[in-house]
CSV table of C-alpha atoms in Angstrom, one decimal:
chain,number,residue,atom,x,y,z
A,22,UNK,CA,0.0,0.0,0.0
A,23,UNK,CA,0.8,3.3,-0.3
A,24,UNK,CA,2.5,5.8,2.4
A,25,UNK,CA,3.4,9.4,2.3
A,26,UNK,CA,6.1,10.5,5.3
A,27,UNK,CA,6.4,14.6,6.2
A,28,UNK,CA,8.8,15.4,8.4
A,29,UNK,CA,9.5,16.9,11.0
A,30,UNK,CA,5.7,17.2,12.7
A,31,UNK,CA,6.8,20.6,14.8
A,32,UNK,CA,9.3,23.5,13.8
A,33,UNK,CA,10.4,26.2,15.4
A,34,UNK,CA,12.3,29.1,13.9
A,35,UNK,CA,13.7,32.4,13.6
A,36,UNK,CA,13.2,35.0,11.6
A,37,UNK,CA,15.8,35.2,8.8
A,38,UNK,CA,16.1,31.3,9.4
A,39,UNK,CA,16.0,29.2,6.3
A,40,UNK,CA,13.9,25.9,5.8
A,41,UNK,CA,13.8,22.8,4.8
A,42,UNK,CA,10.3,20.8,4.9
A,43,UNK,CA,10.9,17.1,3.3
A,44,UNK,CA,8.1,14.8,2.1
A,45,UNK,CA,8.6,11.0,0.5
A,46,UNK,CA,5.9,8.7,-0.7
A,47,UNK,CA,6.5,5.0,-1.0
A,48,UNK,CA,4.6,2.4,-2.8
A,49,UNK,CA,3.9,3.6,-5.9
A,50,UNK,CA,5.9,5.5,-8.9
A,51,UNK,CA,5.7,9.0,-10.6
A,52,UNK,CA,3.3,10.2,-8.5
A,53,UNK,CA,2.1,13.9,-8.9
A,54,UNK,CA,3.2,15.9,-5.5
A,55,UNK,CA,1.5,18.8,-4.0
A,56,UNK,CA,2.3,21.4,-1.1
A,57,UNK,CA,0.1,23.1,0.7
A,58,UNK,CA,-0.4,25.9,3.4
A,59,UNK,CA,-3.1,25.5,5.6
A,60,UNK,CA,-3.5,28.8,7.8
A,61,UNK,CA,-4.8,28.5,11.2
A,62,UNK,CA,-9.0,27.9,10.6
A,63,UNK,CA,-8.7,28.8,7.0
A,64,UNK,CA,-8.7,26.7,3.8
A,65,UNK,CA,-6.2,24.7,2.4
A,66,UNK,CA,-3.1,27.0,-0.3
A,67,UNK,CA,-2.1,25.3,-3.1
A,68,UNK,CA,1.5,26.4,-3.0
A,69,UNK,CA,3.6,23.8,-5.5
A,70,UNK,CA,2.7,20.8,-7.6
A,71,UNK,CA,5.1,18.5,-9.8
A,72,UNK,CA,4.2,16.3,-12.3
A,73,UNK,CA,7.6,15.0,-12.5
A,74,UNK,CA,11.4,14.7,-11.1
A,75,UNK,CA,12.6,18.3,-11.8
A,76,UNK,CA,9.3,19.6,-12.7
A,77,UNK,CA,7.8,22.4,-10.2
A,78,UNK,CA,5.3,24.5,-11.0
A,79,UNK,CA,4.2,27.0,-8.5
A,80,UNK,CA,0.8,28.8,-7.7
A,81,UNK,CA,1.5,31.8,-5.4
A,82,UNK,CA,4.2,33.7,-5.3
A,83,UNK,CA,6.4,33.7,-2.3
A,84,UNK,CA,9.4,33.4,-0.6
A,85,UNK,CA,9.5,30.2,-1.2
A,86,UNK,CA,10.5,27.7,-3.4
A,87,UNK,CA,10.2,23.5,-3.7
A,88,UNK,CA,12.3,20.9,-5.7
A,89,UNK,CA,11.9,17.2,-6.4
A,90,UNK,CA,15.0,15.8,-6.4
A,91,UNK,CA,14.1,12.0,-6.6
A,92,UNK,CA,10.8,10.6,-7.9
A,93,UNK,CA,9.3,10.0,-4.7
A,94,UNK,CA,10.9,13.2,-3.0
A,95,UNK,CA,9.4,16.4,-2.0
A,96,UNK,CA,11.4,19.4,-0.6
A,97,UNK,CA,10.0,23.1,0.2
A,98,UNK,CA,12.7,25.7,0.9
A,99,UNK,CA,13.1,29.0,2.0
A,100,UNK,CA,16.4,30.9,2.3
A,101,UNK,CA,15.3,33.4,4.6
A,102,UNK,CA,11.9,32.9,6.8
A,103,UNK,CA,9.2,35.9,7.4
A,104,UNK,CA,6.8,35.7,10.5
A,105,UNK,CA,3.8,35.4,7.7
A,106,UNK,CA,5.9,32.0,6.8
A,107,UNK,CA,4.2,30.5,10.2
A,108,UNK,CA,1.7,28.0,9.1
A,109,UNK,CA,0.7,24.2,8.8
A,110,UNK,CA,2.4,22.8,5.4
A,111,UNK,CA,0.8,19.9,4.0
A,112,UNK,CA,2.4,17.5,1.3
A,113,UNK,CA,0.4,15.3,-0.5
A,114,UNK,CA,0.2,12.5,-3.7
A,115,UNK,CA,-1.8,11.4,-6.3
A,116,UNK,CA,-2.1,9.4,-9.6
A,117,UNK,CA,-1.2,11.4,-12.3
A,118,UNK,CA,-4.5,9.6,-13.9
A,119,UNK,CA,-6.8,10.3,-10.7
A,120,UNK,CA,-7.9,13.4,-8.9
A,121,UNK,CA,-8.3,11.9,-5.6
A,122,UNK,CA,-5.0,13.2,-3.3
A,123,UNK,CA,-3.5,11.7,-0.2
A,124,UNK,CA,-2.2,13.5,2.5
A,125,UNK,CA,0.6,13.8,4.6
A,126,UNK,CA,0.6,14.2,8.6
A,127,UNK,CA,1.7,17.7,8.0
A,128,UNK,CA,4.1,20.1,10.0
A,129,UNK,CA,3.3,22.9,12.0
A,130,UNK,CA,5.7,26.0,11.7
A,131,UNK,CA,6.2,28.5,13.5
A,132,UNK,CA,8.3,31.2,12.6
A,133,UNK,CA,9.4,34.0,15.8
B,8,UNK,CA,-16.5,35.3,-4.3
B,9,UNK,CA,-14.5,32.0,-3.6
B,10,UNK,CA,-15.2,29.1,-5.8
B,11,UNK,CA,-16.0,26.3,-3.2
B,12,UNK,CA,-18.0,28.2,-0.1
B,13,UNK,CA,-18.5,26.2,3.2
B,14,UNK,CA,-20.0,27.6,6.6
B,15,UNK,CA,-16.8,27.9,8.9
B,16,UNK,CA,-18.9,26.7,12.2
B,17,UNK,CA,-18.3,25.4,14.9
B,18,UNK,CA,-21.1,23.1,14.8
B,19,UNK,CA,-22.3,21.3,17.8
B,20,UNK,CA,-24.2,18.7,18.1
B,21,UNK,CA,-25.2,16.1,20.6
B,22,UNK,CA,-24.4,12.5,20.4
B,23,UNK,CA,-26.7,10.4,18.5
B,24,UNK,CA,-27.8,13.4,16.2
B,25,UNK,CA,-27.8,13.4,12.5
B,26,UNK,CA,-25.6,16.1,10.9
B,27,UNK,CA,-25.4,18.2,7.7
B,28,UNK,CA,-22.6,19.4,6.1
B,29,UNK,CA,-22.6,21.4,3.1
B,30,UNK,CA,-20.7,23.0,0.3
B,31,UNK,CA,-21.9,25.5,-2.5
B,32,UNK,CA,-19.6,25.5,-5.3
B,33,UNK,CA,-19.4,28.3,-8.5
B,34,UNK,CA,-18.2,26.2,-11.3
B,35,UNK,CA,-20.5,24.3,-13.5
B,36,UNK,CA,-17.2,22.3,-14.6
B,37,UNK,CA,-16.3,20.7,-11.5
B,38,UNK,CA,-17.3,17.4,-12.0
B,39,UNK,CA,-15.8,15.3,-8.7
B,40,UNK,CA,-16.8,15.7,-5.5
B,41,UNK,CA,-15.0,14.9,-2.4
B,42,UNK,CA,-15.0,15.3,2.0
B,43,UNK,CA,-12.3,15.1,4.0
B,44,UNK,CA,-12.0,14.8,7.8
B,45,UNK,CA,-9.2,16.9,9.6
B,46,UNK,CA,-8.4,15.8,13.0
B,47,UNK,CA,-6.2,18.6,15.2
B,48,UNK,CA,-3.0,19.0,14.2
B,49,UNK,CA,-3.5,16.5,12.0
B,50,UNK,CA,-3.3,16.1,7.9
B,51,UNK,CA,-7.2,15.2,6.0
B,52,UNK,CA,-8.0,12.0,5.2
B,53,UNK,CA,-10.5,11.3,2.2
B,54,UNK,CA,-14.0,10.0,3.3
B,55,UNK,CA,-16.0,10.3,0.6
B,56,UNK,CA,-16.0,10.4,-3.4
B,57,UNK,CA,-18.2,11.0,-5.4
B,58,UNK,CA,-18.8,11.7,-9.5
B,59,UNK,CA,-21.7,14.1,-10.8
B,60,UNK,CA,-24.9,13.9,-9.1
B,61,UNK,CA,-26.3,11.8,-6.7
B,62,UNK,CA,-25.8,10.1,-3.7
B,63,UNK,CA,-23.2,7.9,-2.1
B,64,UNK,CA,-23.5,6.2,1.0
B,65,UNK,CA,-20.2,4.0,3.4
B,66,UNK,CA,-21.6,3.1,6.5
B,67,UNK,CA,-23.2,6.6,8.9
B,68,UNK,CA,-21.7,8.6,5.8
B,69,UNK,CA,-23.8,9.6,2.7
B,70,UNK,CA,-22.4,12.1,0.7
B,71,UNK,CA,-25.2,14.3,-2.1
B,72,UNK,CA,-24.3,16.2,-4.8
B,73,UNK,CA,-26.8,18.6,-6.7
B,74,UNK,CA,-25.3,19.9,-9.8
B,75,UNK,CA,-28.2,21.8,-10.9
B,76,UNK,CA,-27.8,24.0,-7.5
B,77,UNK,CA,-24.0,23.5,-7.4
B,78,UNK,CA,-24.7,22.3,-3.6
B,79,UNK,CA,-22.6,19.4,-1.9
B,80,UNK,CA,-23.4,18.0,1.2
B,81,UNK,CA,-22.6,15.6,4.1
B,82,UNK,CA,-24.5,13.6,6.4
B,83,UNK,CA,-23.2,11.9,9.2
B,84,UNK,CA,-26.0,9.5,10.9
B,85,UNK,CA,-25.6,8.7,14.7
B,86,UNK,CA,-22.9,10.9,15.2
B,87,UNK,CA,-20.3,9.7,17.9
B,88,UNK,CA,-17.5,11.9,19.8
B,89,UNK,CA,-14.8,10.9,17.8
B,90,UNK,CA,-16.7,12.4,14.8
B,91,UNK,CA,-15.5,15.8,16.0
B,92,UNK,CA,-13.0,17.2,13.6
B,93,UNK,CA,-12.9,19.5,10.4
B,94,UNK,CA,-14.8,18.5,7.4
B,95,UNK,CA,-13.4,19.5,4.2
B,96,UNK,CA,-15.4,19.9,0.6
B,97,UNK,CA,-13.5,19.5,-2.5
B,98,UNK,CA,-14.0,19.9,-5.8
B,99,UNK,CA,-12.3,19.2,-9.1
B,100,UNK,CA,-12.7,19.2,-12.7
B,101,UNK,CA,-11.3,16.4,-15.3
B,102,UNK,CA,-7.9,17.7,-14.0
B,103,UNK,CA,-5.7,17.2,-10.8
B,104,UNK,CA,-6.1,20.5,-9.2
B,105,UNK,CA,-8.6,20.3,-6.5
B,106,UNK,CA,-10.7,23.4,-4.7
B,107,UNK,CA,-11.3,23.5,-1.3
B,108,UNK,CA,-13.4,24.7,0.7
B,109,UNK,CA,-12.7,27.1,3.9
B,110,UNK,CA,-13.4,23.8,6.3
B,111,UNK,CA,-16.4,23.1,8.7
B,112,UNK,CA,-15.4,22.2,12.4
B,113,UNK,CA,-18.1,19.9,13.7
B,114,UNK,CA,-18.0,19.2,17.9
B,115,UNK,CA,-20.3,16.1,18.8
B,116,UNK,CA,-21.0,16.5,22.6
B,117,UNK,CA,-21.3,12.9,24.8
Protein backbone atom coordinates (compact mmCIF):
# COMPACT_ATOMS: atom_id res chain seq x y z
CA UNK A 1 0.00 0.00 0.00
CA UNK A 2 0.83 3.33 -0.32
CA UNK A 3 2.48 5.82 2.36
CA UNK A 4 3.37 9.45 2.34
CA UNK A 5 6.09 10.51 5.27
CA UNK A 6 6.40 14.58 6.22
CA UNK A 7 8.79 15.40 8.43
CA UNK A 8 9.50 16.90 10.96
CA UNK A 9 5.73 17.19 12.70
CA UNK A 10 6.81 20.59 14.78
CA UNK A 11 9.28 23.46 13.77
CA UNK A 12 10.41 26.23 15.40
CA UNK A 13 12.29 29.12 13.87
CA UNK A 14 13.69 32.38 13.59
CA UNK A 15 13.24 34.98 11.58
CA UNK A 16 15.79 35.22 8.75
CA UNK A 17 16.14 31.32 9.38
CA UNK A 18 16.04 29.24 6.27
CA UNK A 19 13.92 25.93 5.84
CA UNK A 20 13.82 22.83 4.79
CA UNK A 21 10.33 20.79 4.95
CA UNK A 22 10.93 17.09 3.34
CA UNK A 23 8.12 14.82 2.11
CA UNK A 24 8.59 11.03 0.46
CA UNK A 25 5.88 8.66 -0.67
CA UNK A 26 6.50 5.02 -0.97
CA UNK A 27 4.57 2.37 -2.77
CA UNK A 28 3.91 3.64 -5.89
CA UNK A 29 5.86 5.50 -8.88
CA UNK A 30 5.73 8.95 -10.64
CA UNK A 31 3.34 10.23 -8.50
CA UNK A 32 2.06 13.89 -8.95
CA UNK A 33 3.22 15.87 -5.54
CA UNK A 34 1.55 18.82 -3.97
CA UNK A 35 2.33 21.44 -1.09
CA UNK A 36 0.11 23.14 0.65
CA UNK A 37 -0.37 25.86 3.44
CA UNK A 38 -3.06 25.48 5.58
CA UNK A 39 -3.54 28.84 7.75
CA UNK A 40 -4.82 28.54 11.19
CA UNK A 41 -8.95 27.91 10.56
CA UNK A 42 -8.66 28.82 6.99
CA UNK A 43 -8.74 26.68 3.75
CA UNK A 44 -6.16 24.67 2.41
CA UNK A 45 -3.13 26.96 -0.34
CA UNK A 46 -2.07 25.30 -3.13
CA UNK A 47 1.47 26.40 -2.99
CA UNK A 48 3.55 23.84 -5.53
CA UNK A 49 2.73 20.82 -7.55
CA UNK A 50 5.12 18.49 -9.82
CA UNK A 51 4.22 16.34 -12.29
CA UNK A 52 7.59 14.96 -12.51
CA UNK A 53 11.38 14.66 -11.12
CA UNK A 54 12.57 18.32 -11.79
CA UNK A 55 9.35 19.59 -12.66
CA UNK A 56 7.84 22.37 -10.21
CA UNK A 57 5.28 24.45 -11.01
CA UNK A 58 4.17 26.98 -8.49
CA UNK A 59 0.76 28.77 -7.72
CA UNK A 60 1.52 31.81 -5.44
CA UNK A 61 4.24 33.71 -5.35
CA UNK A 62 6.43 33.71 -2.28
CA UNK A 63 9.43 33.43 -0.59
CA UNK A 64 9.48 30.16 -1.24
CA UNK A 65 10.54 27.67 -3.37
CA UNK A 66 10.21 23.52 -3.72
CA UNK A 67 12.33 20.86 -5.69
CA UNK A 68 11.90 17.25 -6.38
CA UNK A 69 15.02 15.77 -6.37
CA UNK A 70 14.07 11.95 -6.57
CA UNK A 71 10.83 10.64 -7.91
CA UNK A 72 9.29 9.95 -4.74
CA UNK A 73 10.93 13.19 -3.03
CA UNK A 74 9.39 16.44 -2.04
CA UNK A 75 11.43 19.43 -0.59
CA UNK A 76 9.96 23.14 0.19
CA UNK A 77 12.74 25.68 0.88
CA UNK A 78 13.05 29.05 2.00
CA UNK A 79 16.35 30.93 2.32
CA UNK A 80 15.27 33.39 4.61
CA UNK A 81 11.85 32.92 6.79
CA UNK A 82 9.24 35.87 7.40
CA UNK A 83 6.81 35.74 10.50
CA UNK A 84 3.85 35.44 7.74
CA UNK A 85 5.89 32.04 6.83
CA UNK A 86 4.24 30.54 10.16
CA UNK A 87 1.66 28.04 9.09
CA UNK A 88 0.73 24.16 8.75
CA UNK A 89 2.38 22.84 5.42
CA UNK A 90 0.83 19.86 4.00
CA UNK A 91 2.44 17.47 1.29
CA UNK A 92 0.41 15.29 -0.54
CA UNK A 93 0.18 12.51 -3.67
CA UNK A 94 -1.84 11.44 -6.29
CA UNK A 95 -2.08 9.37 -9.58
CA UNK A 96 -1.15 11.45 -12.29
CA UNK A 97 -4.48 9.58 -13.91
CA UNK A 98 -6.80 10.28 -10.74
CA UNK A 99 -7.89 13.45 -8.87
CA UNK A 100 -8.29 11.92 -5.58
CA UNK A 101 -4.98 13.17 -3.31
CA UNK A 102 -3.53 11.71 -0.22
CA UNK A 103 -2.20 13.53 2.48
CA UNK A 104 0.61 13.75 4.57
CA UNK A 105 0.57 14.20 8.61
CA UNK A 106 1.69 17.70 7.98
CA UNK A 107 4.11 20.14 9.96
CA UNK A 108 3.32 22.92 11.97
CA UNK A 109 5.69 25.98 11.66
CA UNK A 110 6.16 28.53 13.49
CA UNK A 111 8.29 31.20 12.63
CA UNK A 112 9.36 33.97 15.75
CA UNK B 1 -16.55 35.28 -4.33
CA UNK B 2 -14.54 32.05 -3.58
CA UNK B 3 -15.24 29.07 -5.80
CA UNK B 4 -16.04 26.34 -3.22
CA UNK B 5 -17.95 28.18 -0.13
CA UNK B 6 -18.46 26.17 3.18
CA UNK B 7 -20.03 27.56 6.62
CA UNK B 8 -16.84 27.93 8.85
CA UNK B 9 -18.91 26.67 12.21
CA UNK B 10 -18.33 25.44 14.93
CA UNK B 11 -21.12 23.06 14.85
CA UNK B 12 -22.27 21.33 17.76
CA UNK B 13 -24.23 18.68 18.13
CA UNK B 14 -25.20 16.07 20.61
CA UNK B 15 -24.42 12.49 20.40
CA UNK B 16 -26.66 10.36 18.51
CA UNK B 17 -27.77 13.40 16.19
CA UNK B 18 -27.82 13.42 12.46
CA UNK B 19 -25.62 16.15 10.94
CA UNK B 20 -25.37 18.19 7.71
CA UNK B 21 -22.60 19.37 6.14
CA UNK B 22 -22.56 21.41 3.05
CA UNK B 23 -20.75 23.01 0.26
CA UNK B 24 -21.91 25.46 -2.47
CA UNK B 25 -19.55 25.53 -5.33
CA UNK B 26 -19.42 28.33 -8.48
CA UNK B 27 -18.21 26.21 -11.28
CA UNK B 28 -20.46 24.33 -13.51
CA UNK B 29 -17.21 22.30 -14.65
CA UNK B 30 -16.27 20.73 -11.53
CA UNK B 31 -17.33 17.38 -11.96
CA UNK B 32 -15.77 15.34 -8.75
CA UNK B 33 -16.81 15.67 -5.51
CA UNK B 34 -14.98 14.92 -2.42
CA UNK B 35 -15.02 15.29 1.96
CA UNK B 36 -12.33 15.10 4.03
CA UNK B 37 -11.96 14.85 7.81
CA UNK B 38 -9.19 16.85 9.57
CA UNK B 39 -8.44 15.77 13.01
CA UNK B 40 -6.23 18.60 15.17
CA UNK B 41 -3.03 18.96 14.23
CA UNK B 42 -3.47 16.49 11.99
CA UNK B 43 -3.33 16.05 7.92
CA UNK B 44 -7.21 15.21 5.96
CA UNK B 45 -7.99 12.05 5.18
CA UNK B 46 -10.54 11.29 2.19
CA UNK B 47 -13.95 10.03 3.34
CA UNK B 48 -16.00 10.26 0.62
CA UNK B 49 -15.97 10.40 -3.39
CA UNK B 50 -18.21 11.03 -5.36
CA UNK B 51 -18.78 11.70 -9.45
CA UNK B 52 -21.66 14.06 -10.75
CA UNK B 53 -24.91 13.91 -9.07
CA UNK B 54 -26.33 11.84 -6.71
CA UNK B 55 -25.76 10.09 -3.74
CA UNK B 56 -23.17 7.95 -2.12
CA UNK B 57 -23.51 6.18 1.02
CA UNK B 58 -20.23 4.00 3.43
CA UNK B 59 -21.56 3.07 6.48
CA UNK B 60 -23.25 6.57 8.86
CA UNK B 61 -21.67 8.62 5.80
CA UNK B 62 -23.84 9.61 2.72
CA UNK B 63 -22.38 12.12 0.65
CA UNK B 64 -25.16 14.31 -2.07
CA UNK B 65 -24.29 16.21 -4.79
CA UNK B 66 -26.77 18.57 -6.67
CA UNK B 67 -25.27 19.94 -9.84
CA UNK B 68 -28.19 21.75 -10.86
CA UNK B 69 -27.84 24.04 -7.54
CA UNK B 70 -23.98 23.54 -7.40
CA UNK B 71 -24.74 22.32 -3.61
CA UNK B 72 -22.60 19.43 -1.89
CA UNK B 73 -23.43 18.05 1.25
CA UNK B 74 -22.63 15.59 4.06
CA UNK B 75 -24.48 13.64 6.39
CA UNK B 76 -23.18 11.90 9.20
CA UNK B 77 -26.01 9.47 10.87
CA UNK B 78 -25.60 8.72 14.70
CA UNK B 79 -22.89 10.86 15.22
CA UNK B 80 -20.25 9.69 17.89
CA UNK B 81 -17.48 11.95 19.85
CA UNK B 82 -14.82 10.90 17.75
CA UNK B 83 -16.70 12.39 14.79
CA UNK B 84 -15.54 15.83 15.99
CA UNK B 85 -13.00 17.22 13.64
CA UNK B 86 -12.89 19.52 10.42
CA UNK B 87 -14.76 18.48 7.37
CA UNK B 88 -13.38 19.45 4.17
CA UNK B 89 -15.41 19.95 0.56
CA UNK B 90 -13.49 19.50 -2.46
CA UNK B 91 -14.03 19.88 -5.85
CA UNK B 92 -12.25 19.21 -9.08
CA UNK B 93 -12.71 19.22 -12.68
CA UNK B 94 -11.34 16.40 -15.28
CA UNK B 95 -7.86 17.66 -13.98
CA UNK B 96 -5.73 17.22 -10.77
CA UNK B 97 -6.09 20.51 -9.20
CA UNK B 98 -8.61 20.31 -6.53
CA UNK B 99 -10.66 23.44 -4.70
CA UNK B 100 -11.33 23.46 -1.29
CA UNK B 101 -13.36 24.68 0.72
CA UNK B 102 -12.74 27.06 3.87
CA UNK B 103 -13.43 23.79 6.30
CA UNK B 104 -16.39 23.14 8.75
CA UNK B 105 -15.38 22.18 12.38
CA UNK B 106 -18.14 19.87 13.71
CA UNK B 107 -18.02 19.17 17.86
CA UNK B 108 -20.32 16.09 18.83
CA UNK B 109 -21.04 16.55 22.57
CA UNK B 110 -21.28 12.89 24.83
Amino acid sequence: SQTIHQWPATLVQPVGSPLSLECTVEGTSNPNLYWYRQAAGRGLQLLFYSVGIGQISSEVPQNLSASRPQDRQFILSSKKLLLSDSGFYLCAWSVPSKNIQYFGAGTRLSVL
Amino acid sequence: QKEVEQDPGPLSVPEGAIVSLNCTYSNSAFQYFMWYRQYSRKGPELLMYTYSSGNKEDGRFTAQVDKSSKYISLFIRDSQPSDSATYLCATSNAGNMLTFGGGTRLMVKP
